[in-house]
Amino acid sequence: MTPVPTSVPAPTPISGTGVPAGTTLSRSAPVAGLLVTPEAPGGTGIVHLGLGNFHRAHQAVYTALAQSAEPGDWGILGVASRSRRVVDALRAQDHLYSVLRIAPEGSGVSVPGVHTGTLVAGEDPAAVVAALAEPATRVVTLTVTEHGYRISRRTGRLDLDADDIAHDLSARGARAPVTTIGQVARALERRALGHGAPVTVLSCDNLQSNGTTTRDLVLEFLAASGAGQDVLDWASTSVTFPNSMVDRIVPATTGRYADEVRRTTGLVDAAPVAAEPFSMWVLEDRFAAGRPAWQHGGAVFSAEVEAYELVKLRLLNGTHSLIAYLGALDGRATIPEARAQGFVERAARSVIADEYLPSIALPRGFDAEAYVEQLFGRWSNSALGHRTSQVGSDGSMKLPQRVPAPALRMLADGEMPHHLALTVAAWLCCVAPVDGFDPGPHAAAMTDPARERLAELARTAPGIEAFVTAVLAHDRLLGDELAAHSEFAARVADLARTLTTHGPATATREVERCGRDRCA
Ligand code: CS2
């Protein structure tokens, strides 16, 4: 496999071209040299749930490149989950925003220009369901993060006990659903009972088999909410849920990026996004009602998407987590700073070579060595300033996608996945430090929906061993199967003890010694 960077046109700096100071980005501003899509799309064929930075620097760019090569009704209605900030900014800018492509050798700006409207789901969930149910909507795309799917960490199925899922199931007809799965399911039901136009639901989140997973969750929701067999049959035949692997490192926006856009273009943009130059998208070509010509942006259509997903989720995301947690515990603010520490790099290389790679059936022709070297290059992009606290956030949602399957494979063979245990131990030390241990400011800045529960367990457990057992075996935060392996929990506890008493470099050396000497 050759990783495929997008061919976002080389940006043309337009500073010094007489743009009056303070001109806001809009279609009437001098954006011609920056716009990826010369024409605004005529119609809205895509509703996107999750108007975050990742969508705006990834799928929107591919869609803009597709539109500029083969124009069609593929405008995007972007739905933010709760925050008005980006929506307000985009509305004031004709739904334009800049994508800053950041590389150590310099940055550049382009403007995708494919959004035709915006909504805030938290304010008007009924409008979201209505948009999803529109016959003109032919593709629904999702970047709602791992948390947005309401997957039970224990069972891997729809979390029927989650309050908002329970709300959506009971709200039938009376109130609009508030969860993503509830909104998609209700819209599909409405389509089935109404015009019947087929549609594709495309997950672009870092979930294993993200399309199949989304389909299962939606069908589970429909069944649990008492949808008729006719609706379930229609959803099975007229809706497709392709799997897709998405990849581009996109940091959280800071004021620095708006300044850089202004310096480069002379324009004021209240909603820029920054991203690395690398971008990759591998999808199954199963679209029920057409799709944009995303191949013009460099998207690859493949029947081996699930293998690409595993490569991405484990080699990139799993290792990213380890780098972020070890780095934060070592006082490093960013991924490049963390990755530059010899012990972090050694740990990252070992977890890839010894624990992640052997767990993956690689896509045909995939050059793992080149991919891994490219990863280390991407993680070294110091101009990007990707924070350890950003990658380390939501570990309770991310790690179940990254750690249990490869760990279980080794445990079943009687081997201890030391670096995966180190990943879990470092996560727990960051987000639920035991009494008296200060993990530092970067760990403190990590957010996690399980943080409160973890803190309670850390406070009430009589020691590290009991704490880890409570997390893994009783609360089963990494799933039922891993919960059964007390030897894994014991290893995590040992490493957590070393991390808190001697720090991450010593814990990594301990793991290396164990790797060599095969200690339990
Ligand atoms: C990261 C990802 O935050 C994380 O957990 O591993 O957001 C990563 O940067 C992207 O998946 C890259 O495509």
XYZ file of C-alpha atoms and ligand atoms in Angstrom:
533
model
C 0.000 0.000 0.000
C 1.174 3.473 -0.697
C -0.355 5.934 1.764
C -2.216 8.527 -0.224
C -1.772 12.179 0.642
C -4.621 14.335 -0.686
C -3.886 16.567 -3.554
C -5.173 19.724 -1.893
C -4.028 22.362 -4.390
C -0.907 24.212 -3.360
C -2.187 27.334 -1.668
C -1.493 30.728 -3.155
C -0.562 33.360 -0.588
C -2.564 36.461 -1.360
C -1.207 38.771 1.290
C -0.062 42.060 -0.136
C -2.785 41.881 -2.800
C -4.663 44.811 -1.409
C -7.194 42.993 0.815
C -8.442 45.718 3.188
C -7.347 44.932 6.742
C -10.038 43.135 8.729
C -11.892 41.704 5.686
C -13.782 38.628 6.808
C -13.623 35.423 4.810
C -16.708 35.175 2.556
C -17.534 34.384 -1.047
C -17.276 38.077 -1.904
C -13.794 38.422 -0.349
C -10.831 37.759 -2.673
C -10.722 34.018 -2.058
C -10.408 32.866 -5.663
C -6.845 31.611 -5.257
C -7.775 29.707 -2.122
C -11.111 28.097 -2.953
C -10.917 24.386 -3.701
C -14.469 24.454 -5.110
C -14.906 27.247 -7.628
C -18.725 27.062 -7.451
C -20.861 26.678 -4.342
C -22.724 23.356 -4.655
C -26.278 23.794 -5.932
C -27.947 21.167 -3.766
C -27.378 19.504 -0.429
C -26.882 15.772 -0.857
C -24.970 15.115 2.354
C -25.956 15.631 5.976
C -22.929 15.421 8.232
C -23.301 14.831 11.974
C -20.322 16.118 13.984
C -19.124 19.434 12.569
C -15.758 19.219 14.314
C -12.270 20.001 13.087
C -11.661 16.507 11.781
C -14.630 16.562 9.398
C -13.740 20.030 8.196
C -10.112 19.074 7.455
C -10.857 15.627 6.041
C -14.176 14.695 4.409
C -15.001 18.295 3.491
C -11.668 18.637 1.662
C -12.227 15.389 -0.271
C -15.753 16.552 -1.123
C -14.465 19.911 -2.319
C -11.896 18.217 -4.565
C -14.613 15.874 -5.869
C -16.929 18.807 -6.545
C -14.294 20.750 -8.367
C -13.572 17.744 -10.642
C -17.180 16.576 -11.074
C -19.706 19.137 -9.797
C -22.936 17.698 -8.391
C -25.535 18.237 -5.699
C -23.120 17.250 -2.974
C -23.281 20.264 -0.698
C -22.939 19.383 2.994
C -25.358 20.390 5.733
C -23.056 20.394 8.761
C -24.599 19.528 12.112
C -22.718 20.516 15.256
C -23.618 18.488 18.314
C -23.987 21.227 20.920
C -21.711 24.175 20.434
C -22.874 27.252 18.528
C -19.373 28.692 18.205
C -18.344 27.179 14.873
C -21.890 27.351 13.475
C -22.155 31.086 14.197
C -18.718 31.711 12.710
C -19.489 29.723 9.567
C -22.860 31.404 9.049
C -21.142 34.795 9.157
C -18.618 33.601 6.518
C -20.931 32.080 3.847
C -20.017 28.718 5.406
C -16.390 29.137 4.344
C -13.383 28.423 6.536
C -9.678 27.892 5.945
C -7.754 24.653 6.219
C -4.187 25.372 7.260
C -1.879 22.661 6.038
C 0.941 22.632 8.561
C 4.344 21.120 7.912
C 7.699 21.984 9.491
C 8.838 23.341 6.108
C 5.945 25.822 5.996
C 2.188 26.145 5.971
C -0.440 27.007 3.383
C -4.155 27.736 3.267
C -7.031 26.396 1.201
C -10.788 26.913 1.536
C -13.015 23.881 0.837
C -16.324 25.759 0.371
C -18.738 22.793 0.254
C -20.989 23.503 3.211
C -24.434 24.744 2.281
C -25.861 25.114 5.774
C -25.451 24.341 9.456
C -27.565 23.184 12.407
C -26.943 22.648 16.106
C -28.376 19.272 17.105
C -28.635 20.188 20.777
C -30.874 23.146 19.918
C -33.072 21.596 17.285
C -32.939 17.811 17.182
C -36.229 17.663 15.247
C -34.657 19.677 12.400
C -31.773 17.200 12.316
C -34.132 14.233 11.959
C -36.055 16.125 9.260
C -32.841 16.857 7.312
C -31.725 13.228 7.578
C -35.123 12.127 6.278
C -35.152 14.535 3.286
C -35.318 12.635 -0.014
C -32.516 14.884 -1.362
C -30.212 13.564 1.387
C -28.370 10.714 -0.269
C -25.418 10.291 2.080
C -25.330 10.734 5.856
C -21.821 10.979 7.264
C -20.763 10.769 10.904
C -17.810 11.970 12.945
C -19.314 11.908 16.410
C -16.305 10.300 18.172
C -16.250 6.895 19.816
C -18.457 8.268 22.597
C -21.212 9.344 20.196
C -22.268 5.798 19.323
C -23.390 4.795 22.810
C -21.717 1.420 22.614
C -21.719 -0.467 25.870
C -18.065 -0.861 26.829
C -18.931 -4.193 28.366
C -20.975 -5.845 25.637
C -19.969 -3.928 22.518
C -23.696 -3.518 21.686
C -26.017 -0.517 21.952
C -25.991 0.725 25.532
C -29.702 0.400 26.244
C -29.043 1.571 29.811
C -27.578 4.934 28.784
C -29.974 7.660 29.929
C -30.171 9.402 26.575
C -30.752 6.159 24.645
C -33.504 5.276 27.136
C -34.939 8.765 26.579
C -34.886 8.327 22.815
C -36.473 4.902 22.975
C -39.268 6.106 25.209
C -39.737 9.408 23.384
C -41.193 7.629 20.358
C -43.103 10.251 18.374
C -43.501 12.604 21.339
C -40.022 14.176 21.529
C -37.203 14.315 19.014
C -34.361 11.894 19.738
C -31.188 13.435 21.150
C -28.609 10.730 20.391
C -26.947 10.251 17.022
C -28.105 6.646 16.767
C -31.649 7.655 17.759
C -31.712 10.456 15.183
C -30.417 8.281 12.361
C -32.787 5.449 13.284
C -35.852 7.697 13.473
C -34.970 9.349 10.158
C -34.608 5.950 8.500
C -37.962 4.920 9.901
C -39.476 8.088 8.498
C -37.907 7.407 5.102
C -39.160 3.816 5.163
C -42.712 4.829 5.975
C -42.631 7.841 3.614
C -40.862 8.347 0.299
C -38.619 5.282 0.618
C -35.594 6.911 -1.084
C -32.432 4.878 -0.416
C -29.566 6.408 1.508
C -26.059 5.612 2.706
C -24.932 6.043 6.306
C -21.156 6.419 6.383
C -19.323 6.395 9.695
C -15.991 8.232 9.601
C -15.035 7.522 13.208
C -12.181 5.474 14.612
C -14.256 2.401 15.360
C -13.485 -1.091 14.233
C -15.811 -2.048 11.329
C -17.368 1.360 11.736
C -20.038 0.860 9.058
C -21.135 -2.563 10.231
C -21.064 -1.370 13.832
C -23.264 1.618 12.992
C -25.720 -0.593 11.126
C -25.984 -2.990 14.073
C -26.545 -0.139 16.533
C -29.203 1.502 14.349
C -31.028 -1.780 13.757
C -30.847 -2.577 17.475
C -32.326 0.820 18.247
C -35.126 0.330 15.723
C -35.953 -3.126 17.073
C -35.868 -1.906 20.692
C -38.122 1.006 19.841
C -40.767 -1.259 18.365
C -40.270 -0.386 14.685
C -42.265 -2.677 12.407
C -40.728 -5.518 10.409
C -41.429 -3.511 7.221
C -39.125 -0.750 8.518
C -36.403 -3.224 9.495
C -36.639 -4.937 6.101
C -36.444 -1.595 4.287
C -33.431 -0.538 6.348
C -31.694 -3.803 5.480
C -32.273 -3.473 1.746
C -32.355 0.283 0.979
C -29.678 1.609 3.322
C -25.985 0.841 3.064
C -23.414 1.291 5.810
C -19.967 1.106 4.172
C -16.920 0.657 6.371
C -14.297 3.354 6.067
C -10.851 4.145 7.413
C -10.155 7.829 7.926
C -6.800 9.370 8.736
C -5.483 12.881 9.200
C -3.968 14.369 12.328
C -6.008 17.449 13.185
C -5.176 19.356 16.378
C -7.634 21.449 18.343
C -7.821 25.014 17.030
C -5.941 27.749 18.860
C -5.716 31.506 18.224
C -2.351 30.857 16.612
C -4.050 29.395 13.534
C -6.361 32.381 12.988
C -3.272 34.624 13.182
C -1.512 32.486 10.633
C -4.478 32.607 8.230
C -4.556 36.391 8.564
C -0.816 36.628 7.917
C -1.021 34.361 4.862
C -4.237 35.594 3.259
C -4.974 38.945 4.817
C -8.452 37.609 5.726
C -10.124 37.243 9.092
C -11.405 33.701 9.702
C -13.136 32.908 12.987
C -13.226 29.162 12.318
C -9.985 27.928 10.746
C -8.745 24.360 11.137
C -5.157 23.167 11.036
C -4.031 19.763 9.839
C -0.962 17.800 8.867
C -0.240 17.441 5.120
C -0.928 13.686 5.206
C -4.480 12.544 4.599
C -5.947 9.152 3.828
C -9.410 7.714 3.294
C -10.140 4.114 2.367
C -13.798 3.199 1.867
C -16.012 0.388 0.687
C -17.780 1.452 -2.489
C -21.306 0.539 -1.352
C -23.448 3.627 -1.784
C -27.207 3.197 -2.059
C -27.904 6.512 -3.794
C -24.661 7.694 -5.378
C -21.719 9.558 -3.877
C -19.347 12.401 -4.671
C -16.359 11.479 -6.849
C -14.122 11.388 -3.766
C -11.420 9.533 -5.720
C -10.463 12.922 -7.152
C -9.377 13.907 -3.649
C -7.300 10.737 -3.341
C -9.876 8.515 -1.577
C -9.272 4.837 -2.196
C -12.177 2.434 -2.722
C -11.257 -1.014 -1.501
C -12.800 -4.284 -0.411
C -10.153 -4.558 2.336
C -11.261 -1.624 4.451
C -11.493 -3.595 7.679
C -7.827 -4.563 7.373
C -6.927 -0.896 6.809
C -9.025 0.025 9.840
C -7.058 -2.396 12.002
C -3.775 -1.005 10.730
C -4.917 2.528 11.525
C -6.617 1.803 14.857
C -3.741 -0.212 16.250
C -0.503 1.029 14.673
C -1.460 4.698 14.630
C -4.167 5.240 17.244
C -3.073 2.600 19.772
C 0.544 3.732 19.672
C -0.570 7.363 19.738
C -2.299 6.668 23.065
C 0.858 5.143 24.531
C 2.967 8.106 23.342
C 0.425 10.571 24.760
C 0.211 8.961 28.227
C 3.937 8.319 28.663
C 4.665 11.800 27.294
C 2.185 13.544 29.580
C 3.590 11.708 32.616
C 7.054 12.858 31.505
C 5.874 16.488 31.419
C 5.630 16.746 27.599
C 2.936 19.006 26.176
C 2.945 17.746 22.603
C 3.191 14.478 20.700
C 6.415 15.514 18.877
C 8.037 16.419 22.210
C 6.924 13.101 23.694
C 7.974 11.049 20.704
C 11.441 12.681 20.787
C 12.186 11.064 24.179
C 14.256 7.959 23.572
C 12.270 5.811 25.987
C 8.943 6.854 24.423
C 10.161 6.048 20.935
C 11.464 2.660 22.108
C 8.123 1.867 23.749
C 6.242 2.973 20.625
C 8.413 0.858 18.342
C 8.075 -2.184 20.591
C 4.317 -2.000 20.986
C 4.019 -1.829 17.211
C 6.495 -4.575 16.379
C 5.724 -7.045 19.177
C 2.077 -6.498 20.086
C 0.092 -4.614 17.427
C 1.587 -5.775 14.108
C 1.353 -9.514 14.842
C -2.364 -9.024 15.590
C -3.240 -7.748 12.107
C -3.826 -9.550 8.828
C -2.374 -6.803 6.654
C -4.077 -5.583 3.468
C -2.591 -7.090 0.319
C 0.674 -5.438 -0.725
C 0.802 -3.324 2.429
C 4.313 -2.103 3.213
C 4.232 -2.124 7.011
C 7.800 -0.926 7.395
C 7.219 2.149 5.219
C 3.930 2.866 6.992
C 5.547 2.727 10.426
C 8.421 4.979 9.375
C 5.896 7.414 7.952
C 4.046 7.348 11.301
C 7.169 8.350 13.188
C 7.651 11.174 10.683
C 4.061 12.349 11.180
C 4.418 12.216 14.959
C 7.495 14.430 14.650
C 5.585 17.327 13.043
C 6.532 19.882 15.675
C 4.873 22.737 13.771
C 1.486 21.088 14.344
C 1.631 21.236 18.146
C -0.681 18.213 18.585
C -1.164 17.997 22.329
C -0.687 14.928 24.478
C -3.782 16.009 26.420
C -5.882 15.907 23.232
C -4.804 12.400 22.232
C -5.006 11.265 25.864
C -8.586 12.470 26.289
C -11.511 10.009 26.184
C -9.248 7.020 26.845
C -12.185 5.089 28.292
C -13.851 5.357 24.876
C -10.763 5.017 22.689
C -8.790 2.241 24.389
C -11.550 -0.399 23.985
C -11.090 0.053 20.220
C -7.322 -0.229 20.438
C -6.125 -2.485 23.261
C -8.332 -5.504 24.184
C -8.296 -7.493 20.916
C -4.498 -7.563 20.442
C -4.002 -8.103 24.187
C -6.440 -11.023 24.243
C -4.707 -12.635 21.285
C -1.411 -12.724 23.209
C -2.966 -13.707 26.525
C -4.669 -16.642 24.804
C -1.197 -17.808 23.729
C 0.081 -17.498 27.291
C 2.078 -14.345 26.515
C 1.897 -11.078 28.432
C 1.303 -7.972 26.264
C 3.600 -5.806 28.370
C 3.342 -2.633 26.294
C -0.441 -2.826 26.089
C -0.463 -3.212 29.873
C 1.816 -0.169 30.033
C -0.661 1.760 27.844
C -3.508 0.985 30.251
C -1.395 1.682 33.343
C -0.197 5.034 31.971
C -3.775 6.002 31.051
C -4.990 5.248 34.576
C -2.076 7.139 36.143
C -2.956 10.165 33.990
C -6.707 10.331 34.496
C -7.206 8.684 37.886
C -4.042 9.279 39.893
C -3.967 7.466 43.220
C -3.712 9.525 46.372
C -0.509 11.514 46.627
C 0.543 11.133 42.991
C 0.582 14.241 40.772
C 0.616 13.277 37.083
C 1.288 16.853 35.983
C -0.591 19.492 34.011
C -0.896 17.650 30.682
C -2.513 14.650 32.313
C -4.731 16.970 34.352
C -5.952 18.551 31.096
C -7.194 15.202 29.734
C -10.958 14.890 29.711
C -12.755 11.557 29.886
C -16.424 10.698 30.401
C -15.328 8.043 32.910
C -13.064 10.419 34.814
C -15.389 10.929 37.753
C -16.095 7.237 38.151
C -12.374 6.423 37.858
C -11.503 9.071 40.432
C -14.030 7.549 42.821
C -12.532 4.087 42.320
C -9.025 5.490 42.842
C -10.169 7.232 46.038
C -11.983 4.284 47.560
C -9.745 1.365 46.562
C -7.339 0.265 49.315
C -4.356 0.211 46.925
C -3.255 0.210 43.275
C -3.931 -3.485 42.782
C -7.475 -3.142 44.107
C -8.004 -0.028 42.008
C -6.936 -1.705 38.751
C -9.040 -4.753 39.590
C -12.029 -2.490 40.188
C -11.517 -0.796 36.803
C -10.819 -3.866 34.707
C -12.586 -6.724 36.488
C -15.540 -5.107 38.243
C -16.394 -2.085 36.082
C -15.042 -3.911 33.025
C -13.993 -0.694 31.355
C -12.044 -2.627 28.735
C -14.722 -5.247 28.168
C -15.906 -8.558 29.582
C -13.219 -10.679 27.966
C -10.215 -8.779 29.262
C -11.925 -8.644 32.667
C -11.425 -12.390 32.940
C -7.619 -12.069 32.753
C -6.486 -11.297 36.284
C -2.846 -11.719 35.206
C -3.263 -8.711 32.865
C -4.750 -6.609 35.673
C -1.850 -7.631 37.928
C 0.664 -6.514 35.293
C -1.169 -3.203 34.827
C -1.100 -2.691 38.609
C 2.653 -3.421 38.811
C 3.358 -0.935 36.059
C 1.049 1.681 37.558
C 3.016 1.335 40.787
C 6.323 1.843 38.958
C 4.905 4.788 37.009
C 3.779 6.538 40.160
C 6.915 5.836 42.164
C 9.714 5.975 39.565
C 8.190 7.610 36.470
C 7.565 6.576 32.882
C 11.189 6.066 31.786
C 11.774 3.477 34.531
C 8.436 1.771 33.828
C 9.387 1.507 30.153
C 12.766 -0.001 31.051
C 11.005 -2.504 33.298
C 8.770 -3.508 30.398
C 11.780 -3.868 28.110
C 13.497 -6.095 30.626
C 10.364 -8.219 30.891
C 10.127 -8.446 27.117
C 13.687 -9.822 27.062
C 13.492 -12.081 30.082
C 9.869 -13.131 29.512
C 8.807 -12.308 33.070
C 5.123 -12.721 33.797
C -5.682 10.209 17.914
C -6.498 10.434 16.653
O -6.859 11.459 19.509
C -6.508 10.335 19.159
O -6.752 9.349 19.818
O -5.057 8.970 17.848
O -7.339 11.519 16.743
C -5.590 10.564 15.427
O -4.865 11.768 15.458
C -6.395 10.490 14.168
O -7.170 9.326 14.180
C -5.490 10.528 12.949
O -6.208 10.170 11.832
